XYZ file of C-alpha atoms in Angstrom:
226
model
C -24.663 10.209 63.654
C -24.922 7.986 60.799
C -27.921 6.159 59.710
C -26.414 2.702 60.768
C -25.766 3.883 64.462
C -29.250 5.221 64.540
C -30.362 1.975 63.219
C -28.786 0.415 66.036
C -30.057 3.112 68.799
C -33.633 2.263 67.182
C -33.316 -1.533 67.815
C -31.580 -1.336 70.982
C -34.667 0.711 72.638
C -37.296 -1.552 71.019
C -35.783 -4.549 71.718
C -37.646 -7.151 73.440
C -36.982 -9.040 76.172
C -34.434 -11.956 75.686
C -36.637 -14.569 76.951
C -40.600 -13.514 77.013
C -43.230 -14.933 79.372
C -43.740 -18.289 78.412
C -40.127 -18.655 77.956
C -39.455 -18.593 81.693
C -42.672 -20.294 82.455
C -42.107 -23.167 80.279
C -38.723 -23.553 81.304
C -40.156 -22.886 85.159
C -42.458 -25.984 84.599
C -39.912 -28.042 82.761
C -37.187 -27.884 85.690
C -39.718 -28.657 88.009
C -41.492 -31.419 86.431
C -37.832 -32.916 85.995
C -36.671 -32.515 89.663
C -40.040 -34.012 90.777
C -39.684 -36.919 88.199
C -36.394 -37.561 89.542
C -36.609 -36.963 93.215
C -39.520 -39.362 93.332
C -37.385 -41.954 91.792
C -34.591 -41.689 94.013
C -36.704 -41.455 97.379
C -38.059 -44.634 96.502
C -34.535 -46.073 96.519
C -32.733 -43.855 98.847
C -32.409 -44.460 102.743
C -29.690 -43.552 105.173
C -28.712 -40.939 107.147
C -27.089 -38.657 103.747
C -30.313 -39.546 102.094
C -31.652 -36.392 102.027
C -28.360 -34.717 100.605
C -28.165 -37.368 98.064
C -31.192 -36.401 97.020
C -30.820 -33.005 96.748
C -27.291 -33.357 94.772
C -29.011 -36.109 92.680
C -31.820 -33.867 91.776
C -29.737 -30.506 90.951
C -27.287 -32.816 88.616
C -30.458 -33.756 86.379
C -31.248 -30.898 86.457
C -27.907 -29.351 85.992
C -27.390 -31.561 82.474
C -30.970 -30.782 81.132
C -30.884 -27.113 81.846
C -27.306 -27.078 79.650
C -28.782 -29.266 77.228
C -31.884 -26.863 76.669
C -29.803 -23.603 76.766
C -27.340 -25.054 73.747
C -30.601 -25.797 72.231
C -32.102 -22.350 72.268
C -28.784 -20.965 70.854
C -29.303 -23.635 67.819
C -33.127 -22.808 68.156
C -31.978 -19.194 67.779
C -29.215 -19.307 65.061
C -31.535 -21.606 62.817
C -34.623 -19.208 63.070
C -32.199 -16.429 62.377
C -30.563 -18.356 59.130
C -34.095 -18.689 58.064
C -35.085 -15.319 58.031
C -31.712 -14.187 56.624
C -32.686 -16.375 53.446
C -36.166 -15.580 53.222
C -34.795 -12.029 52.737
C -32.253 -12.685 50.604
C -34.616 -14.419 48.164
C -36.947 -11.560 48.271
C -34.518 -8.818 47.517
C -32.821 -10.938 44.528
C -36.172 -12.278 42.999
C -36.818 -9.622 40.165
C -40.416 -10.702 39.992
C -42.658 -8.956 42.758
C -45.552 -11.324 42.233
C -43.118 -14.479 43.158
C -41.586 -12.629 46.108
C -44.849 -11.708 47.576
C -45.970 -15.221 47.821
C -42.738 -16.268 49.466
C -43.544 -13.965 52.150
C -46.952 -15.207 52.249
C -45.356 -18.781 52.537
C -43.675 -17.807 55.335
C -46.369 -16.726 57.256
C -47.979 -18.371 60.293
C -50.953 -20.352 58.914
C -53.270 -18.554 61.156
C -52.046 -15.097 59.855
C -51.716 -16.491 56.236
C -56.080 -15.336 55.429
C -55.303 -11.903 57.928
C -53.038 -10.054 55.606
C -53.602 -8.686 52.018
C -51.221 -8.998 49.440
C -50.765 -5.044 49.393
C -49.265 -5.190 52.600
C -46.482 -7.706 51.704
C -45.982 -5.996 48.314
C -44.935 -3.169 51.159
C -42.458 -5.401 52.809
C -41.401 -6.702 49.561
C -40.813 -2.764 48.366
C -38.876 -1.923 51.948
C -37.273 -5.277 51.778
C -35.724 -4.800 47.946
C -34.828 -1.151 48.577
C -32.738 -2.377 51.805
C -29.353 -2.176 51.467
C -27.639 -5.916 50.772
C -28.063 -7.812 53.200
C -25.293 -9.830 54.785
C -25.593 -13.616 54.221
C -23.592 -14.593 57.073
C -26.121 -15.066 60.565
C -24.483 -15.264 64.212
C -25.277 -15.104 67.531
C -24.961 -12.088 69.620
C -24.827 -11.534 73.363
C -28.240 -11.117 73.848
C -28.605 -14.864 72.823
C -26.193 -16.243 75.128
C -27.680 -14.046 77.881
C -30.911 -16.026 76.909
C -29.118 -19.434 77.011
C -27.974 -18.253 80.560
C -31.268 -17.378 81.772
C -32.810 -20.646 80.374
C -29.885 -22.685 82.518
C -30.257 -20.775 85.891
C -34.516 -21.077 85.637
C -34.063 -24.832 85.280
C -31.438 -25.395 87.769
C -32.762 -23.054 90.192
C -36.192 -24.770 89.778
C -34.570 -27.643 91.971
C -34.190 -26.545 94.973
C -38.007 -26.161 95.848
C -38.563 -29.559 94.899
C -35.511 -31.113 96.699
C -34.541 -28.599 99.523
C -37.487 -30.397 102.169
C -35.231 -33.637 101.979
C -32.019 -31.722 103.106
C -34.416 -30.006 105.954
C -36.513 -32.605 106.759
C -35.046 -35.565 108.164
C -38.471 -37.964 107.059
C -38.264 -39.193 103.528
C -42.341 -39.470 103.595
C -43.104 -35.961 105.046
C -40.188 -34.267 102.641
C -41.758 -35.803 99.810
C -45.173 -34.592 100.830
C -43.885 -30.831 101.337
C -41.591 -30.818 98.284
C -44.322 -31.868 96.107
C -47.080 -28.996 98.042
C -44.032 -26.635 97.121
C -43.954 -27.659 93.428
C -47.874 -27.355 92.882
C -47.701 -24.022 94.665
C -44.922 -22.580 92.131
C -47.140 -24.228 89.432
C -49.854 -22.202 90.407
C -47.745 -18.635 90.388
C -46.266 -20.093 86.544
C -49.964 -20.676 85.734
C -51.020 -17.367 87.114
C -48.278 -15.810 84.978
C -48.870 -17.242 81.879
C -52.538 -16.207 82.446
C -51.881 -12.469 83.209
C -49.562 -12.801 80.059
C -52.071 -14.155 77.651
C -55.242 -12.475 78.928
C -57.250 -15.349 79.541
C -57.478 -15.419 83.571
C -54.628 -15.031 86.138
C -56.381 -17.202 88.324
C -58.076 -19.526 85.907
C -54.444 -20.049 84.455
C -53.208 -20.984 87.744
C -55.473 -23.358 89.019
C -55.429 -25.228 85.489
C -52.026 -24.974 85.842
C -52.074 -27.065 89.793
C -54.618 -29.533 88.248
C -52.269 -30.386 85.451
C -49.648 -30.575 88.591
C -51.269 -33.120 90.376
C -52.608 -35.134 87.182
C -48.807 -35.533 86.531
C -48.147 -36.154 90.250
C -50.344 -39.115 90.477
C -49.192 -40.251 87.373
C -45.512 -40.155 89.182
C -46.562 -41.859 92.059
C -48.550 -44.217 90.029
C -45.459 -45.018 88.495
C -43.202 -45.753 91.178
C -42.128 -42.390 92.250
């Protein structure tokens, strides 16, 4: 086996997930906080017998656009970060002066991380980086990206139907809105939870932090009209 295929073995088992916690919490939260936006809009305006289904088809095509919208936007997201890093390479392996290519990797470097990490560790990466072989200038996106872009669109379209399902149920436009919105401050809770267990700070803490935000923005909704 050559040394690119074990290359490629090597990244395939370290790989990390295609979209990571917060990801699919944020785009959880984002879906949700749409169809809520929306549906409260349209029940204030919607009667009838279909009103319900009108609602729920009104709802999942906001949703629907938005969720395509932010998945083309990760792959740009994705391709752009990728370009970035491509160059920043690049210009380290060509620059013939170490001292200049060390501080463009200490450029580069979150600002937070920029005081945490000695010189002597990027004149490493700067070694490993020039003694790579070329590199190739030309970025693209792979299927692990548009499996990402996928996952984004299904979380925020999928994210409707707890928010909009209790008017297709419910035949009372009041008493729908009432459970779809418990529903949406109870799936804010497990996102909050999540991100909590994720970042170490409090599963619960997270999640009830999480709700309160909920029904700060709910009130704001219904302050609003919706």
């Amino acid at each position: 086996m050559d040394t690119t295929m074990q290359a490629a073995g090597a990244e395939q088992e370290t790989r990390e997930p295609v979209l990571d916690t917060v990801d699919r919490v944020s785009e959880l939260c984002f879906g949700l906080y749409m169809a809520l936006t929306f549906v409260g809009a349209v029940s204030a305006v919607t009667a009838g017998e279909d009103a319900g289904r009108k609602m729920l088809y009104s709802a999942l095509g906001c949703n629907l656009a938005w969720g395509l919208a932010d998945a083309v936007m990760f792959l740009v997201r994705t391709l752009t970060n990728r370009d970035r890093r491509v160059t920043l390479a690049m210009a380290v392996q060509r620059e013939q002066n170490p001292a200049v290519a060390v501080q463009a990797l200490r450029d580069a470097l979150p600002k937070a991380l920029k005081t945490l990490v000695a010189d002597s560790e990027l004149e490493m990466i700067r070694a490993r980086i020039a003694a790579s072989p070329m590199l190739h200038t030309r970025v693209r996106l792979v299927r692990a990206d548009f499996i990402g872009a996928l996952g984004i669109f299904l979380i925020v379209v999928i994210s409707t139907f707890p928010v909009a399902l209790p008017f297709v149920v419910l035949s009372d436009v009041k008493t729908a809105l009432i459970v779809s919105r418990v529903l949406t401050l109870v799936m804010l809770f497990g996102a909050g939870y999540a991100l909590g267990r994720f970042s170490g700070v409090g599963s619960m803490r997270a999640g009830l932090s999480m709700t309160a935000l909920g029904v700060l923005l709910t009130m704001a909704i219904i302050a609003l009209g919706g």
